[in-house]
Amino acid sequence: MLERYAAIATLLLSVLAFLPTNASGEPLRIATNGDYPPFNYLDEKGQLAGFDVDIAHALCAAMDAACALVRVNWEDSIPALLSNRVDAVVASMSITEDRKRLVAFTNRYYRTPMQFVARKGFDRPLTVEGLKGVRVAVSPATTAHAYVTERWRGIVDMVLIPGQDNVNAALLEGKADLILADHLVMWSFVKGRQDVALIGEPILVDEGIGIALRPTDIELLRRFNQALVRIRSDGTYDRINARYFPFSIY
């Protein structure tokens, strides 16, 4: 009988050792933002929803992990991770060299270039001369913010507005002449609208979109990457993709 209990205890310990949790043994805390549709937003019930949210749930299921979604502001995503307030960030975060100095990234789970959007009738060329004095709205601490700062500093009038929904609203309200964000977000914004349009060519500047983790969480990084392979191979990823886009974003 003692041998049987010992065997059961060993089995339970092995299962517990396999389940991904944070350092305190609690569910993995996964940060997302809730203001970047269609990737993460609040639905009509005030619940987090979107492509990022569905991917996070799918990855947790693939890892047999208990997870809890935590809403944080975009600018606080990496600080929350590094201060151990969350364990991962699934918030459409571009994999860039600057961010890789701070956090570890999984393999990409989708890829998107950036794209400008303007109100119908905007006819300025996207050149140094054409963009002089043009008000370009972006969300702070984003790839779009970094791109406009590096490429158009001193040329455009950059307007920083937290939250992509607020950036979009600024364009519609005439508070900005152009906005810049990920192409897929801009595609979703202009879809079905007659007053705004995509402008120029897509701009590819990063390695894709990944899940951010603390650099010390090597085992958790491995498990997330394994889970990404699993949901890609079993059709889960494609089903989630199809809920939001009529084309593959991988």
PDB file of C-alpha atoms in Angstrom:
ATOM      1  CA  MET A   1       0.000   0.000   0.000  1.00  0.00           C
ATOM      2  CA  LEU A   2       2.817   2.409   0.886  1.00  0.00           C
ATOM      3  CA  GLU A   3       4.446   1.676  -2.442  1.00  0.00           C
ATOM      4  CA  ARG A   4       1.165   2.512  -4.201  1.00  0.00           C
ATOM      5  CA  TYR A   5       0.858   5.880  -2.404  1.00  0.00           C
ATOM      6  CA  ALA A   6       4.486   6.626  -3.190  1.00  0.00           C
ATOM      7  CA  ALA A   7       3.875   5.915  -6.865  1.00  0.00           C
ATOM      8  CA  ILE A   8       0.799   8.168  -6.899  1.00  0.00           C
ATOM      9  CA  ALA A   9       2.715  10.946  -5.155  1.00  0.00           C
ATOM     10  CA  THR A  10       5.538  10.667  -7.664  1.00  0.00           C
ATOM     11  CA  LEU A  11       3.049  10.864 -10.538  1.00  0.00           C
ATOM     12  CA  LEU A  12       1.369  13.942  -9.072  1.00  0.00           C
ATOM     13  CA  LEU A  13       4.696  15.664  -8.570  1.00  0.00           C
ATOM     14  CA  SER A  14       5.707  14.945 -12.157  1.00  0.00           C
ATOM     15  CA  VAL A  15       2.419  16.384 -13.440  1.00  0.00           C
ATOM     16  CA  LEU A  16       2.778  19.490 -11.301  1.00  0.00           C
ATOM     17  CA  ALA A  17       6.338  19.930 -12.499  1.00  0.00           C
ATOM     18  CA  PHE A  18       5.147  19.846 -16.101  1.00  0.00           C
ATOM     19  CA  LEU A  19       2.355  22.391 -15.754  1.00  0.00           C
ATOM     20  CA  PRO A  20       3.572  25.902 -16.562  1.00  0.00           C
ATOM     21  CA  THR A  21       2.931  28.296 -13.702  1.00  0.00           C
ATOM     22  CA  ASN A  22       4.709  31.351 -12.436  1.00  0.00           C
ATOM     23  CA  ALA A  23       7.346  31.281  -9.727  1.00  0.00           C
ATOM     24  CA  SER A  24       4.743  31.310  -6.943  1.00  0.00           C
ATOM     25  CA  GLY A  25       2.850  28.349  -8.386  1.00  0.00           C
ATOM     26  CA  GLU A  26      -0.117  30.500  -9.410  1.00  0.00           C
ATOM     27  CA  PRO A  27      -1.642  30.669 -12.922  1.00  0.00           C
ATOM     28  CA  LEU A  28       0.447  32.328 -15.592  1.00  0.00           C
ATOM     29  CA  ARG A  29      -0.432  36.011 -15.751  1.00  0.00           C
ATOM     30  CA  ILE A  30      -0.639  37.074 -19.384  1.00  0.00           C
ATOM     31  CA  ALA A  31      -0.753  40.785 -20.162  1.00  0.00           C
ATOM     32  CA  THR A  32      -2.635  42.322 -23.048  1.00  0.00           C
ATOM     33  CA  ASN A  33      -3.938  45.835 -23.601  1.00  0.00           C
ATOM     34  CA  GLY A  34      -7.557  45.867 -24.693  1.00  0.00           C
ATOM     35  CA  ASP A  35      -7.311  48.843 -27.056  1.00  0.00           C
ATOM     36  CA  TYR A  36      -5.822  47.442 -30.266  1.00  0.00           C
ATOM     37  CA  PRO A  37      -8.645  45.916 -32.334  1.00  0.00           C
ATOM     38  CA  PRO A  38      -8.966  43.400 -33.841  1.00  0.00           C
ATOM     39  CA  PHE A  39      -6.051  41.949 -31.871  1.00  0.00           C
ATOM     40  CA  ASN A  40      -7.033  42.926 -28.350  1.00  0.00           C
ATOM     41  CA  TYR A  41     -10.057  44.938 -27.288  1.00  0.00           C
ATOM     42  CA  LEU A  42     -13.021  44.938 -24.916  1.00  0.00           C
ATOM     43  CA  ASP A  43     -16.166  43.285 -26.256  1.00  0.00           C
ATOM     44  CA  GLU A  44     -19.729  44.426 -25.601  1.00  0.00           C
ATOM     45  CA  LYS A  45     -19.611  42.747 -22.182  1.00  0.00           C
ATOM     46  CA  GLY A  46     -16.383  44.513 -21.254  1.00  0.00           C
ATOM     47  CA  GLN A  47     -14.368  41.301 -21.577  1.00  0.00           C
ATOM     48  CA  LEU A  48     -10.979  41.058 -23.272  1.00  0.00           C
ATOM     49  CA  ALA A  49     -11.324  39.668 -26.773  1.00  0.00           C
ATOM     50  CA  GLY A  50      -9.492  39.542 -30.095  1.00  0.00           C
ATOM     51  CA  PHE A  51      -6.856  37.597 -31.984  1.00  0.00           C
ATOM     52  CA  ASP A  52      -4.196  38.016 -29.274  1.00  0.00           C
ATOM     53  CA  VAL A  53      -6.636  36.894 -26.590  1.00  0.00           C
ATOM     54  CA  ASP A  54      -7.716  33.813 -28.543  1.00  0.00           C
ATOM     55  CA  ILE A  55      -4.090  32.918 -29.250  1.00  0.00           C
ATOM     56  CA  ALA A  56      -3.230  33.284 -25.559  1.00  0.00           C
ATOM     57  CA  HIS A  57      -6.082  30.957 -24.572  1.00  0.00           C
ATOM     58  CA  ALA A  58      -5.056  28.439 -27.247  1.00  0.00           C
ATOM     59  CA  LEU A  59      -1.432  28.445 -26.108  1.00  0.00           C
ATOM     60  CA  CYS A  60      -2.448  27.938 -22.488  1.00  0.00           C
ATOM     61  CA  ALA A  61      -4.613  24.990 -23.525  1.00  0.00           C
ATOM     62  CA  ALA A  62      -1.749  23.543 -25.570  1.00  0.00           C
ATOM     63  CA  MET A  63       0.533  23.812 -22.515  1.00  0.00           C
ATOM     64  CA  ASP A  64      -2.157  22.454 -20.140  1.00  0.00           C
ATOM     65  CA  ALA A  65      -1.556  25.647 -18.201  1.00  0.00           C
ATOM     66  CA  ALA A  66      -3.805  27.675 -15.972  1.00  0.00           C
ATOM     67  CA  CYS A  67      -3.635  31.264 -17.193  1.00  0.00           C
ATOM     68  CA  ALA A  68      -5.136  34.593 -16.192  1.00  0.00           C
ATOM     69  CA  LEU A  69      -5.380  37.528 -18.592  1.00  0.00           C
ATOM     70  CA  VAL A  70      -4.329  40.864 -17.131  1.00  0.00           C
ATOM     71  CA  ARG A  71      -5.154  44.166 -18.811  1.00  0.00           C
ATOM     72  CA  VAL A  72      -2.266  46.648 -18.764  1.00  0.00           C
ATOM     73  CA  ASN A  73      -1.600  49.853 -20.669  1.00  0.00           C
ATOM     74  CA  TRP A  74       0.642  49.370 -23.697  1.00  0.00           C
ATOM     75  CA  GLU A  75       3.396  51.585 -22.278  1.00  0.00           C
ATOM     76  CA  ASP A  76       3.397  49.491 -19.085  1.00  0.00           C
ATOM     77  CA  SER A  77       3.626  46.107 -20.825  1.00  0.00           C
ATOM     78  CA  ILE A  78       7.381  45.596 -20.545  1.00  0.00           C
ATOM     79  CA  PRO A  79       7.719  47.288 -17.121  1.00  0.00           C
ATOM     80  CA  ALA A  80       4.952  45.014 -15.798  1.00  0.00           C
ATOM     81  CA  LEU A  81       6.795  41.989 -17.155  1.00  0.00           C
ATOM     82  CA  LEU A  82      10.198  42.964 -15.783  1.00  0.00           C
ATOM     83  CA  SER A  83       8.763  43.820 -12.356  1.00  0.00           C
ATOM     84  CA  ASN A  84       7.098  40.373 -12.120  1.00  0.00           C
ATOM     85  CA  ARG A  85       3.555  41.730 -12.194  1.00  0.00           C
ATOM     86  CA  VAL A  86       2.867  39.535 -15.238  1.00  0.00           C
ATOM     87  CA  ASP A  87       4.611  36.502 -16.710  1.00  0.00           C
ATOM     88  CA  ALA A  88       4.121  37.057 -20.442  1.00  0.00           C
ATOM     89  CA  VAL A  89       2.882  39.734 -22.824  1.00  0.00           C
ATOM     90  CA  VAL A  90       0.594  38.713 -25.681  1.00  0.00           C
ATOM     91  CA  ALA A  91      -0.224  42.125 -27.102  1.00  0.00           C
ATOM     92  CA  SER A  92       0.882  42.299 -30.743  1.00  0.00           C
ATOM     93  CA  MET A  93       4.396  43.305 -29.719  1.00  0.00           C
ATOM     94  CA  SER A  94       6.854  43.606 -32.608  1.00  0.00           C
ATOM     95  CA  ILE A  95      10.156  41.799 -32.224  1.00  0.00           C
ATOM     96  CA  THR A  96      12.765  44.554 -32.464  1.00  0.00           C
ATOM     97  CA  GLU A  97      16.432  44.810 -31.537  1.00  0.00           C
ATOM     98  CA  ASP A  98      15.710  47.467 -28.920  1.00  0.00           C
ATOM     99  CA  ARG A  99      13.117  45.306 -27.188  1.00  0.00           C
ATOM    100  CA  LYS A 100      15.328  42.207 -27.377  1.00  0.00           C
ATOM    101  CA  ARG A 101      17.782  44.020 -25.122  1.00  0.00           C
ATOM    102  CA  LEU A 102      15.090  43.982 -22.424  1.00  0.00           C
ATOM    103  CA  VAL A 103      12.968  40.880 -22.958  1.00  0.00           C
ATOM    104  CA  ALA A 104      13.039  37.461 -24.598  1.00  0.00           C
ATOM    105  CA  PHE A 105      10.685  36.747 -27.478  1.00  0.00           C
ATOM    106  CA  THR A 106       9.077  33.561 -28.675  1.00  0.00           C
ATOM    107  CA  ASN A 107       9.067  32.731 -32.338  1.00  0.00           C
ATOM    108  CA  ARG A 108       6.653  34.969 -34.205  1.00  0.00           C
ATOM    109  CA  TYR A 109       2.942  34.201 -34.134  1.00  0.00           C
ATOM    110  CA  TYR A 110       2.079  36.581 -36.944  1.00  0.00           C
ATOM    111  CA  ARG A 111       3.686  39.153 -39.198  1.00  0.00           C
ATOM    112  CA  THR A 112       2.463  42.516 -40.363  1.00  0.00           C
ATOM    113  CA  PRO A 113       4.070  45.561 -41.951  1.00  0.00           C
ATOM    114  CA  MET A 114       2.955  49.078 -41.030  1.00  0.00           C
ATOM    115  CA  GLN A 115       0.658  51.256 -43.104  1.00  0.00           C
ATOM    116  CA  PHE A 116      -0.398  54.892 -43.221  1.00  0.00           C
ATOM    117  CA  VAL A 117      -4.076  55.817 -43.246  1.00  0.00           C
ATOM    118  CA  ALA A 118      -5.547  59.209 -44.175  1.00  0.00           C
ATOM    119  CA  ARG A 119      -8.959  60.722 -44.677  1.00  0.00           C
ATOM    120  CA  LYS A 120     -10.236  60.601 -48.228  1.00  0.00           C
ATOM    121  CA  GLY A 121      -8.858  63.500 -50.247  1.00  0.00           C
ATOM    122  CA  PHE A 122      -5.366  63.487 -48.714  1.00  0.00           C
ATOM    123  CA  ASP A 123      -3.062  64.040 -51.684  1.00  0.00           C
ATOM    124  CA  ARG A 124       0.355  64.808 -50.213  1.00  0.00           C
ATOM    125  CA  PRO A 125       3.168  62.501 -51.381  1.00  0.00           C
ATOM    126  CA  LEU A 126       4.932  60.476 -48.679  1.00  0.00           C
ATOM    127  CA  THR A 127       8.231  62.299 -49.218  1.00  0.00           C
ATOM    128  CA  VAL A 128      10.285  64.779 -47.226  1.00  0.00           C
ATOM    129  CA  GLU A 129       8.755  67.669 -49.126  1.00  0.00           C
ATOM    130  CA  GLY A 130       5.264  66.248 -49.144  1.00  0.00           C
ATOM    131  CA  LEU A 131       5.143  65.528 -45.416  1.00  0.00           C
ATOM    132  CA  LYS A 132       6.502  68.843 -44.135  1.00  0.00           C
ATOM    133  CA  GLY A 133       4.194  70.036 -41.380  1.00  0.00           C
ATOM    134  CA  VAL A 134       1.797  67.107 -41.742  1.00  0.00           C
ATOM    135  CA  ARG A 135       0.308  65.936 -38.433  1.00  0.00           C
ATOM    136  CA  VAL A 136       1.069  62.235 -38.007  1.00  0.00           C
ATOM    137  CA  ALA A 137      -0.568  60.531 -35.029  1.00  0.00           C
ATOM    138  CA  VAL A 138       0.894  57.376 -33.495  1.00  0.00           C
ATOM    139  CA  SER A 139       0.603  55.580 -30.193  1.00  0.00           C
ATOM    140  CA  PRO A 140       3.672  56.076 -27.947  1.00  0.00           C
ATOM    141  CA  ALA A 141       6.285  53.342 -27.420  1.00  0.00           C
ATOM    142  CA  THR A 142       5.174  51.515 -30.574  1.00  0.00           C
ATOM    143  CA  THR A 143       7.081  50.487 -33.676  1.00  0.00           C
ATOM    144  CA  ALA A 144       5.207  53.234 -35.534  1.00  0.00           C
ATOM    145  CA  HIS A 145       6.412  55.797 -32.982  1.00  0.00           C
ATOM    146  CA  ALA A 146      10.010  54.616 -33.421  1.00  0.00           C
ATOM    147  CA  TYR A 147       9.710  54.664 -37.212  1.00  0.00           C
ATOM    148  CA  VAL A 148       8.307  58.191 -37.425  1.00  0.00           C
ATOM    149  CA  THR A 149      10.894  59.431 -34.917  1.00  0.00           C
ATOM    150  CA  GLU A 150      13.785  57.937 -36.879  1.00  0.00           C
ATOM    151  CA  ARG A 151      12.535  58.679 -40.388  1.00  0.00           C
ATOM    152  CA  TRP A 152      10.564  61.915 -40.126  1.00  0.00           C
ATOM    153  CA  ARG A 153      11.849  63.755 -37.048  1.00  0.00           C
ATOM    154  CA  GLY A 154      11.800  67.517 -37.683  1.00  0.00           C
ATOM    155  CA  ILE A 155       9.718  67.068 -40.821  1.00  0.00           C
ATOM    156  CA  VAL A 156       6.286  65.961 -39.658  1.00  0.00           C
ATOM    157  CA  ASP A 157       4.366  67.204 -36.655  1.00  0.00           C
ATOM    158  CA  MET A 158       4.202  63.971 -34.654  1.00  0.00           C
ATOM    159  CA  VAL A 159       1.176  63.650 -32.376  1.00  0.00           C
ATOM    160  CA  LEU A 160       1.464  61.042 -29.597  1.00  0.00           C
ATOM    161  CA  ILE A 161      -1.866  59.586 -28.511  1.00  0.00           C
ATOM    162  CA  PRO A 162      -2.088  56.577 -26.156  1.00  0.00           C
ATOM    163  CA  GLY A 163      -4.347  53.802 -27.448  1.00  0.00           C
ATOM    164  CA  GLN A 164      -4.951  52.891 -31.080  1.00  0.00           C
ATOM    165  CA  ASP A 165      -8.677  53.585 -30.840  1.00  0.00           C
ATOM    166  CA  ASN A 166      -7.826  57.126 -29.765  1.00  0.00           C
ATOM    167  CA  VAL A 167      -5.326  57.482 -32.619  1.00  0.00           C
ATOM    168  CA  ASN A 168      -8.001  56.399 -35.093  1.00  0.00           C
ATOM    169  CA  ALA A 169     -10.483  58.832 -33.563  1.00  0.00           C
ATOM    170  CA  ALA A 170      -7.985  61.686 -33.910  1.00  0.00           C
ATOM    171  CA  LEU A 171      -7.872  61.096 -37.663  1.00  0.00           C
ATOM    172  CA  LEU A 172     -11.648  61.003 -37.974  1.00  0.00           C
ATOM    173  CA  GLU A 173     -11.992  64.169 -35.890  1.00  0.00           C
ATOM    174  CA  GLY A 174      -9.449  66.091 -37.977  1.00  0.00           C
ATOM    175  CA  LYS A 175      -6.859  66.242 -35.202  1.00  0.00           C
ATOM    176  CA  ALA A 176      -4.344  64.384 -37.377  1.00  0.00           C
ATOM    177  CA  ASP A 177      -3.700  64.223 -41.112  1.00  0.00           C
ATOM    178  CA  LEU A 178      -2.139  60.761 -41.136  1.00  0.00           C
ATOM    179  CA  ILE A 179      -1.956  57.857 -38.727  1.00  0.00           C
ATOM    180  CA  LEU A 180       0.472  54.953 -38.767  1.00  0.00           C
ATOM    181  CA  ALA A 181       0.119  51.497 -37.230  1.00  0.00           C
ATOM    182  CA  ASP A 182       0.341  47.827 -38.167  1.00  0.00           C
ATOM    183  CA  HIS A 183      -1.155  47.147 -41.581  1.00  0.00           C
ATOM    184  CA  LEU A 184      -3.635  44.592 -40.237  1.00  0.00           C
ATOM    185  CA  VAL A 185      -4.948  47.048 -37.662  1.00  0.00           C
ATOM    186  CA  MET A 186      -5.249  49.736 -40.318  1.00  0.00           C
ATOM    187  CA  TRP A 187      -6.912  47.274 -42.698  1.00  0.00           C
ATOM    188  CA  SER A 188      -9.489  46.467 -40.028  1.00  0.00           C
ATOM    189  CA  PHE A 189     -10.036  50.185 -39.346  1.00  0.00           C
ATOM    190  CA  VAL A 190     -10.688  51.203 -42.966  1.00  0.00           C
ATOM    191  CA  LYS A 191     -12.697  48.087 -43.884  1.00  0.00           C
ATOM    192  CA  GLY A 192     -16.209  49.146 -44.850  1.00  0.00           C
ATOM    193  CA  ARG A 193     -15.512  52.871 -44.360  1.00  0.00           C
ATOM    194  CA  GLN A 194     -15.803  55.456 -47.124  1.00  0.00           C
ATOM    195  CA  ASP A 195     -14.088  58.355 -45.342  1.00  0.00           C
ATOM    196  CA  VAL A 196     -10.588  56.913 -44.817  1.00  0.00           C
ATOM    197  CA  ALA A 197      -8.141  54.908 -46.921  1.00  0.00           C
ATOM    198  CA  LEU A 198      -4.790  53.132 -46.785  1.00  0.00           C
ATOM    199  CA  ILE A 199      -1.999  55.358 -48.115  1.00  0.00           C
ATOM    200  CA  GLY A 200       1.323  54.346 -49.651  1.00  0.00           C
ATOM    201  CA  GLU A 201       3.011  50.957 -49.567  1.00  0.00           C
ATOM    202  CA  PRO A 202       3.243  48.648 -46.533  1.00  0.00           C
ATOM    203  CA  ILE A 203       6.390  49.268 -44.460  1.00  0.00           C
ATOM    204  CA  LEU A 204       8.180  46.193 -43.056  1.00  0.00           C
ATOM    205  CA  VAL A 205      10.607  47.068 -40.259  1.00  0.00           C
ATOM    206  CA  ASP A 206      10.678  44.171 -37.774  1.00  0.00           C
ATOM    207  CA  GLU A 207      10.926  40.388 -37.398  1.00  0.00           C
ATOM    208  CA  GLY A 208       7.249  39.799 -36.772  1.00  0.00           C
ATOM    209  CA  ILE A 209       5.067  39.721 -33.685  1.00  0.00           C
ATOM    210  CA  GLY A 210       6.121  37.637 -30.694  1.00  0.00           C
ATOM    211  CA  ILE A 211       5.260  36.912 -27.088  1.00  0.00           C
ATOM    212  CA  ALA A 212       7.481  38.753 -24.620  1.00  0.00           C
ATOM    213  CA  LEU A 213       8.926  36.938 -21.602  1.00  0.00           C
ATOM    214  CA  ARG A 214      11.570  37.659 -19.010  1.00  0.00           C
ATOM    215  CA  PRO A 215      15.029  36.667 -20.309  1.00  0.00           C
ATOM    216  CA  THR A 216      15.494  34.359 -17.310  1.00  0.00           C
ATOM    217  CA  ASP A 217      12.351  32.322 -18.057  1.00  0.00           C
ATOM    218  CA  ILE A 218      14.100  29.954 -20.461  1.00  0.00           C
ATOM    219  CA  GLU A 219      11.884  26.943 -19.769  1.00  0.00           C
ATOM    220  CA  LEU A 220       8.706  28.984 -20.176  1.00  0.00           C
ATOM    221  CA  LEU A 221      10.033  30.308 -23.486  1.00  0.00           C
ATOM    222  CA  ARG A 222      10.589  26.737 -24.665  1.00  0.00           C
ATOM    223  CA  ARG A 223       7.065  25.728 -23.668  1.00  0.00           C
ATOM    224  CA  PHE A 224       5.495  28.687 -25.428  1.00  0.00           C
ATOM    225  CA  ASN A 225       7.431  27.906 -28.606  1.00  0.00           C
ATOM    226  CA  GLN A 226       6.361  24.257 -28.423  1.00  0.00           C
ATOM    227  CA  ALA A 227       2.758  25.363 -27.955  1.00  0.00           C
ATOM    228  CA  LEU A 228       3.018  27.645 -30.991  1.00  0.00           C
ATOM    229  CA  VAL A 229       4.175  24.695 -33.091  1.00  0.00           C
ATOM    230  CA  ARG A 230       1.302  22.610 -31.764  1.00  0.00           C
ATOM    231  CA  ILE A 231      -1.483  25.104 -32.521  1.00  0.00           C
ATOM    232  CA  ARG A 232      -0.009  25.714 -35.961  1.00  0.00           C
ATOM    233  CA  SER A 233       0.060  21.989 -36.756  1.00  0.00           C
ATOM    234  CA  ASP A 234      -3.329  20.945 -35.338  1.00  0.00           C
ATOM    235  CA  GLY A 235      -5.376  23.621 -37.112  1.00  0.00           C
ATOM    236  CA  THR A 236      -6.129  25.740 -34.036  1.00  0.00           C
ATOM    237  CA  TYR A 237      -4.129  28.694 -35.330  1.00  0.00           C
ATOM    238  CA  ASP A 238      -5.852  28.646 -38.718  1.00  0.00           C
ATOM    239  CA  ARG A 239      -9.291  28.567 -37.092  1.00  0.00           C
ATOM    240  CA  ILE A 240      -8.436  31.597 -34.954  1.00  0.00           C
ATOM    241  CA  ASN A 241      -6.948  33.381 -37.975  1.00  0.00           C
ATOM    242  CA  ALA A 242     -10.162  32.819 -39.941  1.00  0.00           C
ATOM    243  CA  ARG A 243     -12.284  34.480 -37.234  1.00  0.00           C
ATOM    244  CA  TYR A 244     -10.615  37.816 -37.894  1.00  0.00           C
ATOM    245  CA  PHE A 245      -9.030  37.793 -41.363  1.00  0.00           C
ATOM    246  CA  PRO A 246      -9.948  36.290 -44.743  1.00  0.00           C
ATOM    247  CA  PHE A 247      -6.239  35.632 -45.400  1.00  0.00           C
ATOM    248  CA  SER A 248      -3.313  34.138 -43.485  1.00  0.00           C
ATOM    249  CA  ILE A 249      -1.405  36.568 -41.282  1.00  0.00           C
ATOM    250  CA  TYR A 250       1.323  34.096 -40.347  1.00  0.00           C
TER     251      TYR A 250
END
